[in-house]
mmCIF file of C-alpha atoms in Angstrom:
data_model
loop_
_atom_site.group_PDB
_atom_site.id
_atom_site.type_symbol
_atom_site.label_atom_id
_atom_site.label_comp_id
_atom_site.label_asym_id
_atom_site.label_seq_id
_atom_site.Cartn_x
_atom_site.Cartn_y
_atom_site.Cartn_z
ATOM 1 C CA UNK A 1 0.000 0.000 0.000
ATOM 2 C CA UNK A 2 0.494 3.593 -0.358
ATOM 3 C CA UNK A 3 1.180 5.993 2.762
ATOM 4 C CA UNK A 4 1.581 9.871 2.418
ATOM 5 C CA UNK A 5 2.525 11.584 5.746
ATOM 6 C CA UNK A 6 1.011 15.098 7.481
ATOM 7 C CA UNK A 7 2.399 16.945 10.515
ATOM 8 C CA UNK A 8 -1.016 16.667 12.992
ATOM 9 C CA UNK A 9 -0.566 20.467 13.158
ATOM 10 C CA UNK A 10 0.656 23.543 11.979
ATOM 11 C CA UNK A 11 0.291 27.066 13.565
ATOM 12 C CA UNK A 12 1.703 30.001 11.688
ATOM 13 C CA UNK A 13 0.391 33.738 13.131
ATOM 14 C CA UNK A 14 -1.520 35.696 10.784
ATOM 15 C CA UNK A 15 0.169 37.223 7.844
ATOM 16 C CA UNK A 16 2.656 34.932 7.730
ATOM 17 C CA UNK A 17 3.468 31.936 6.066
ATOM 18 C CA UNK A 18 2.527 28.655 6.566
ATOM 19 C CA UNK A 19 3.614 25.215 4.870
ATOM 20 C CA UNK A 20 1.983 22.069 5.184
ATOM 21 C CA UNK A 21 3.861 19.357 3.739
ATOM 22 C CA UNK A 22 2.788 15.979 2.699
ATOM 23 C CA UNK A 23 5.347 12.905 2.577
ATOM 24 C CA UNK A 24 5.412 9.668 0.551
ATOM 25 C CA UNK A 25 7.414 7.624 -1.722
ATOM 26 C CA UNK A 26 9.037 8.965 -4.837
ATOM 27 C CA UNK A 27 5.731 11.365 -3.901
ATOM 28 C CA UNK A 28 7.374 13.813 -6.901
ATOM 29 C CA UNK A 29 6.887 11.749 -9.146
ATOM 30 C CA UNK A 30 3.060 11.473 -9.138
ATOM 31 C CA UNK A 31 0.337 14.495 -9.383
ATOM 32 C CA UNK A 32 -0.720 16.072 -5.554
ATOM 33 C CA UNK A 33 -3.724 17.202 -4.544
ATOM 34 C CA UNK A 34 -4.540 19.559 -1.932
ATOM 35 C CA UNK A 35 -7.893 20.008 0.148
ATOM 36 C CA UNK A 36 -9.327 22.588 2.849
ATOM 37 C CA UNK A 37 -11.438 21.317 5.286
ATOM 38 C CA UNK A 38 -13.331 23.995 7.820
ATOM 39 C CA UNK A 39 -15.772 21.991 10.707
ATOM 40 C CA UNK A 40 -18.738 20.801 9.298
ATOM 41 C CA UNK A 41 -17.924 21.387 5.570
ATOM 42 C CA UNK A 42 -17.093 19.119 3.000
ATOM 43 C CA UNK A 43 -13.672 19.296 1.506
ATOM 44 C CA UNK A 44 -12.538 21.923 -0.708
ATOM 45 C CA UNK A 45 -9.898 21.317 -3.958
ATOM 46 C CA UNK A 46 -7.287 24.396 -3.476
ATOM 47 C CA UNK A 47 -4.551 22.821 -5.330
ATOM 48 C CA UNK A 48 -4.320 20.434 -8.054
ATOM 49 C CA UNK A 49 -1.634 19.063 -10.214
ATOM 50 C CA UNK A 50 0.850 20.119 -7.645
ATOM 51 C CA UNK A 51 1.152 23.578 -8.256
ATOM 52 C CA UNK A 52 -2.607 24.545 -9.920
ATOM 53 C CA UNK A 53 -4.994 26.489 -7.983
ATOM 54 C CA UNK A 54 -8.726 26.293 -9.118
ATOM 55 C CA UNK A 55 -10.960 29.098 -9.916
ATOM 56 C CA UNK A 56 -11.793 31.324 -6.770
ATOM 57 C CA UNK A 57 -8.909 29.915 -4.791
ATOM 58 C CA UNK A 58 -6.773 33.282 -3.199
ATOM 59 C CA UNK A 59 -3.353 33.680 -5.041
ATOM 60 C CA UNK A 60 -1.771 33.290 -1.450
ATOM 61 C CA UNK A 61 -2.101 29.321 -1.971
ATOM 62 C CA UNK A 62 0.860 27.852 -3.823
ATOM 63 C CA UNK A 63 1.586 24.727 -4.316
ATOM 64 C CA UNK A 64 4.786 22.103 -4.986
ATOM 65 C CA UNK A 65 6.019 18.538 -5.091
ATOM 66 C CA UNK A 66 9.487 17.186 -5.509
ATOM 67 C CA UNK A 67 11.346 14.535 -4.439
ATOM 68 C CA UNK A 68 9.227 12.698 -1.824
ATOM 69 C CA UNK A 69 7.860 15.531 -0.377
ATOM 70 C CA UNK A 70 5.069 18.134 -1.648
ATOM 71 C CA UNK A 71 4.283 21.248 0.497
ATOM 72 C CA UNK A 72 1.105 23.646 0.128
ATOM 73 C CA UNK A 73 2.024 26.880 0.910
ATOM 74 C CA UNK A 74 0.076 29.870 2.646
ATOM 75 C CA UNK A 75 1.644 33.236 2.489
ATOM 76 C CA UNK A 76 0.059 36.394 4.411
ATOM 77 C CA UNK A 77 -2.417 33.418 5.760
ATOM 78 C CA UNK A 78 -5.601 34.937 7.271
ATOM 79 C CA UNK A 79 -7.769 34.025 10.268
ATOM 80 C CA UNK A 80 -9.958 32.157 7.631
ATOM 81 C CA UNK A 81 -7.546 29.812 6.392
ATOM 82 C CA UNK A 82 -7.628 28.279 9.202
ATOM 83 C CA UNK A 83 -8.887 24.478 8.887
ATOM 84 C CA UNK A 84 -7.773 21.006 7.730
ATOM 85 C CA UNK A 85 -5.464 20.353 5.065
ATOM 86 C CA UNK A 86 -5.789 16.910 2.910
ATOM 87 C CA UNK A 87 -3.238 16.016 0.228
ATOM 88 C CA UNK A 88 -4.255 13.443 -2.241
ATOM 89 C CA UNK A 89 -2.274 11.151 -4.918
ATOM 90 C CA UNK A 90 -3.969 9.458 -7.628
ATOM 91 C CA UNK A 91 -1.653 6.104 -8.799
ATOM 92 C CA UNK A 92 -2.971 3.619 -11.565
ATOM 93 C CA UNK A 93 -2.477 1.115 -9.044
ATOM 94 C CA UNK A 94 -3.288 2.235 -5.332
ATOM 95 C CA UNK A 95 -5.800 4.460 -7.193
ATOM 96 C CA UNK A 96 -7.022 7.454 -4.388
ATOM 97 C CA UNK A 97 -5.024 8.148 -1.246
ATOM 98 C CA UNK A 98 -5.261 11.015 1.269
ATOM 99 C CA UNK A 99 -2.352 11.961 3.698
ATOM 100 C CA UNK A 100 -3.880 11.822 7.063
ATOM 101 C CA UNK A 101 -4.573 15.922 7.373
ATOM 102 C CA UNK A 102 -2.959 18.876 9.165
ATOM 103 C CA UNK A 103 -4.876 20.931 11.125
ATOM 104 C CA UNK A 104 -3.347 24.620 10.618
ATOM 105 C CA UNK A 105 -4.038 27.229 13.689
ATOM 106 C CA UNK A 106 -3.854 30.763 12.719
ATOM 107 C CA UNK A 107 -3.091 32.256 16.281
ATOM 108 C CA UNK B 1 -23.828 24.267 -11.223
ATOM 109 C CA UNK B 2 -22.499 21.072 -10.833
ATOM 110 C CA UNK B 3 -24.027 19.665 -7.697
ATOM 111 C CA UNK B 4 -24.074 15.919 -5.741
ATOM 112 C CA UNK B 5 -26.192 14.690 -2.765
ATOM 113 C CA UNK B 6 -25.496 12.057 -1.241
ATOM 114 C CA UNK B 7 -28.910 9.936 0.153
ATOM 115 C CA UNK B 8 -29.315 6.507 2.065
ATOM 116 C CA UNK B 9 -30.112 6.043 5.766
ATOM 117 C CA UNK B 10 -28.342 7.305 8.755
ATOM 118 C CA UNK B 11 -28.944 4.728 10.771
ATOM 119 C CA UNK B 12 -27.907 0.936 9.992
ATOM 120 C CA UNK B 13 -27.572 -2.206 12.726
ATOM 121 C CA UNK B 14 -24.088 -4.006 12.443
ATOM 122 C CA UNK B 15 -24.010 -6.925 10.143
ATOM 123 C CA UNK B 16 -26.377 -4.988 7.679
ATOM 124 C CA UNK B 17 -25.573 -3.569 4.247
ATOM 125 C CA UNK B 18 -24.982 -0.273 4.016
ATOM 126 C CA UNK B 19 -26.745 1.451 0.952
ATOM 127 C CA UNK B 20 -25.644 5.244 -0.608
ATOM 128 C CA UNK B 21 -26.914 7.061 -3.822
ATOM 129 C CA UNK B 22 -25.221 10.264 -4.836
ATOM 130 C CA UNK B 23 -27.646 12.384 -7.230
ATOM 131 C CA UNK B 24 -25.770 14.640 -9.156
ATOM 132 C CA UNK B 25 -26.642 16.953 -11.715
ATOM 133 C CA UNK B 26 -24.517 19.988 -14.072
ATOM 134 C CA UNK B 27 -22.374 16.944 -15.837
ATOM 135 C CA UNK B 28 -23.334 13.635 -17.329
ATOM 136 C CA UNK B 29 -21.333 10.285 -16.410
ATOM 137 C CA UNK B 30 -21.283 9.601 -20.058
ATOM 138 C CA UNK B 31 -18.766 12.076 -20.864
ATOM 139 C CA UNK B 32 -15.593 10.709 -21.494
ATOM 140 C CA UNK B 33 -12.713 10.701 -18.663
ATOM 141 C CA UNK B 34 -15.761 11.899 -15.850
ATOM 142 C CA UNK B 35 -16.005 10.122 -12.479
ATOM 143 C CA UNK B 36 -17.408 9.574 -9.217
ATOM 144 C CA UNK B 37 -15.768 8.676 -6.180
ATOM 145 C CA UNK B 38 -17.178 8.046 -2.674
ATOM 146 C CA UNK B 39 -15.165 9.075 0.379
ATOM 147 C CA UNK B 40 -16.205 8.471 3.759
ATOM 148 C CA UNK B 41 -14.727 10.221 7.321
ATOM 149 C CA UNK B 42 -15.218 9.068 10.891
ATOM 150 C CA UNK B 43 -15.925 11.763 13.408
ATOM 151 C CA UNK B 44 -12.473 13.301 13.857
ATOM 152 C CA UNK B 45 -10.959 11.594 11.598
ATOM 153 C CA UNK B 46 -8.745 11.572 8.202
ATOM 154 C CA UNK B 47 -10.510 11.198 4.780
ATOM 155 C CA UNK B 48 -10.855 7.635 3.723
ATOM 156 C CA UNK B 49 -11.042 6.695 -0.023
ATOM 157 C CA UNK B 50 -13.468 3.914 -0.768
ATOM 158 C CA UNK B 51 -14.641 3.282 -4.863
ATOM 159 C CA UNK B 52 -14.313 5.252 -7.723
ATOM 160 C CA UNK B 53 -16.626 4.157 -11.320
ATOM 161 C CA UNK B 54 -15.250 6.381 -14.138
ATOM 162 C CA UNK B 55 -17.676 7.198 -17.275
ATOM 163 C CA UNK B 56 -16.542 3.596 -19.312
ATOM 164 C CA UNK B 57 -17.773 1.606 -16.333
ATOM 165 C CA UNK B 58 -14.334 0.967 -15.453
ATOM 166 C CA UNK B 59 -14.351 0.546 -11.563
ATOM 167 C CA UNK B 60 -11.647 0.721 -8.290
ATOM 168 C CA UNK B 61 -12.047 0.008 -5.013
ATOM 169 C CA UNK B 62 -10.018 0.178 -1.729
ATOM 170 C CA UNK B 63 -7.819 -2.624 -1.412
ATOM 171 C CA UNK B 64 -8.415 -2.486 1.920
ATOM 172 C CA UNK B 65 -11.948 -2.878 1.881
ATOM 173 C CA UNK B 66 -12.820 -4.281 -1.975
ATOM 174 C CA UNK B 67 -14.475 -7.071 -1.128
ATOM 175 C CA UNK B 68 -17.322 -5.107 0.807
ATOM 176 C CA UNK B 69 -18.127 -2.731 -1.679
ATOM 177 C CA UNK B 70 -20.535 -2.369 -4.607
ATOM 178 C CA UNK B 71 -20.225 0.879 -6.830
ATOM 179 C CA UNK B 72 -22.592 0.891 -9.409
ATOM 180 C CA UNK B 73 -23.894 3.808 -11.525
ATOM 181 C CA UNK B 74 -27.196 4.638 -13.584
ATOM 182 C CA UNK B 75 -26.413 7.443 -16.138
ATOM 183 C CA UNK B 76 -30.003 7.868 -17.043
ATOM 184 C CA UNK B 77 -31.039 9.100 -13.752
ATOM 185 C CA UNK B 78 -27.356 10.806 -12.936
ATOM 186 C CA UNK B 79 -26.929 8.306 -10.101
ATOM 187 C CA UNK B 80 -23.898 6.733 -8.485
ATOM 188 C CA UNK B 81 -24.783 3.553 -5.704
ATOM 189 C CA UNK B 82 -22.585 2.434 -3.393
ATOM 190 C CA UNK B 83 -23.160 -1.323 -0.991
ATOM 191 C CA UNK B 84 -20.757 -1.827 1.877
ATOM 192 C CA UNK B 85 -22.003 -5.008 3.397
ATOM 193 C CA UNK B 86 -21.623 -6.134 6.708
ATOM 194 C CA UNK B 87 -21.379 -2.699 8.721
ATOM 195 C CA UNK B 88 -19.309 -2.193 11.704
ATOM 196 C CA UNK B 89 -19.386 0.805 14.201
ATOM 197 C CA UNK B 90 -16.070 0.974 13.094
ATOM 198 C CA UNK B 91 -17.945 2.287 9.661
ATOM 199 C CA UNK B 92 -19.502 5.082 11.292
ATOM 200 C CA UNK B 93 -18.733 7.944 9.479
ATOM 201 C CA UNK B 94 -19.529 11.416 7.182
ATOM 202 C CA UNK B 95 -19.805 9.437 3.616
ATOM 203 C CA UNK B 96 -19.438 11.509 0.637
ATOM 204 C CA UNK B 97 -19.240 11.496 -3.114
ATOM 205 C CA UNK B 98 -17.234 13.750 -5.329
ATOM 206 C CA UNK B 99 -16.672 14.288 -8.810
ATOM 207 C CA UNK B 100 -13.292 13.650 -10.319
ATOM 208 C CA UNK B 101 -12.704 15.066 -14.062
ATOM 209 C CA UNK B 102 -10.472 12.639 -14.973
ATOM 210 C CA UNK B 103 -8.992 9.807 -13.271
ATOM 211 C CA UNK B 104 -4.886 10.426 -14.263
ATOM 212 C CA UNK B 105 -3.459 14.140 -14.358
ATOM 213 C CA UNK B 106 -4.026 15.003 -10.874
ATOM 214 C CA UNK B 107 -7.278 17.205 -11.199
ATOM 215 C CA UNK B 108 -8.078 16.357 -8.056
ATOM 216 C CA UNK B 109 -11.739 15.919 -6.452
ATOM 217 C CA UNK B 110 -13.546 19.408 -7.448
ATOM 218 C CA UNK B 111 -17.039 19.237 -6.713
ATOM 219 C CA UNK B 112 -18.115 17.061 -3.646
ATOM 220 C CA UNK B 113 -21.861 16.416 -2.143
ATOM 221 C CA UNK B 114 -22.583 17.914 1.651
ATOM 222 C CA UNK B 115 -22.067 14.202 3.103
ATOM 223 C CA UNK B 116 -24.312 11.860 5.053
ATOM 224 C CA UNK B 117 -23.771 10.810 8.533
ATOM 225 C CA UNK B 118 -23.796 7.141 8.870
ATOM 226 C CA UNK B 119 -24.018 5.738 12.370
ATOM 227 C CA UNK B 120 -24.318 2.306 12.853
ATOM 228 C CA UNK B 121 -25.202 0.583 16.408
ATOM 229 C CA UNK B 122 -28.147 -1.829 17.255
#
């Protein structure tokens, strides 16, 4: 099987940057996926294809993978970025995984 | 607008089988490289991926957990079904669906349905 590693938690105070990294094997060399989660909402897509926000998502979300690690970046992070964080692989054969989440504190 | 709701009962005994339909609507599941996933997450807990059925029928499931679940879709009435047989409080848990453009190229899961809170217990 198919692991990718989060910190628990991040805490970064507000206009600053934050990083949330997510860890697996040879992790650069497949597509990540990045999610926000707030309580009691589903999950939102913020990054795709590593480095690829969607429409509507704030330019202060960036996004990279390399090596084994890829990192979703938050820079001048507001109070209402605060939430979970999900990254997510797709592989033709493990198919979907999701990194166990990071919960970033904006304090 | 693209838009999915999930629907099935939120309360199932242990030992039964579990029964979800996501209703979607803004995209068809006959357009080539579309899919639907369902993705479930236990109170407090991480996101768990379970099945995925892409537009050509072509189907994955959780290794972990393949040979309890049943994805099936109906592209006439814009309907994705998931069975996951012999529930477990362990399976207690926010289930979702979400839509997935393609299933390579890392697009990612962009639209995804409120959820619906499965508890099971006798």
């Amino acid at each position: 099987s198919y692991e990718l590693t989060q910190p628990p938690s991040v805490s970064v105070s507000p206009g600053q940057t934050a990083s949330i990294t997510c860890s697996g094997d040879k992790l650069g060399h497949k597509y990540a996926c990045w999610y926000q989660q707030k309580p009691g909402q589903s999950p939102v897509l913020v990054m795709y294809q590593d480095s690829k926000r969607p429409s509507g998502i704030p330019e202060r979300f960036s996004g990279s993978n390399s090596g084994n690690t890829a990192t979703l970046t938050i820079s001048g992070t507001q109070a209402m970025d605060e939430a979970d964080y999900y990254c997510q692989v797709w592989d033709s054969s493990i198919h979907v995984v999701f990194g166990g989440g990071t919960k970033l504190t904006v304090l | 607008q693209v838009t999915l709701r999930e629907s099935g009962p939120a309360l199932v005994k242990p030992t039964q089988t579990l029964t979800l339909t996501c209703t979607f609507s803004g995209f068809s599941l006959s357009t080539g490289s579309m899919c639907v996933s369902w993705i479930r997450q236990p109170p407090g807990k991480a996101l768990e991926w379970l099945a995925l059925i892409d537009w050509d029928n072509d189907i994955h499931y959780n290794a972990s957990l393949k040979t309890r679940l049943t994805i099936s879709k109906d592209t006439s009435k814009n309907q994705v079904v998931l069975a996951m047989t012999n529930m477990d409080p362990v399976d207690t848990a926010t289930y979702y669906c979400a839509r997935m453009t393609s299933m390579s190229g890392g697009v990612g899961f962009d639209y995804w349905g409120q959820g619906i809170l499965v508890t099971v217990s006798s």
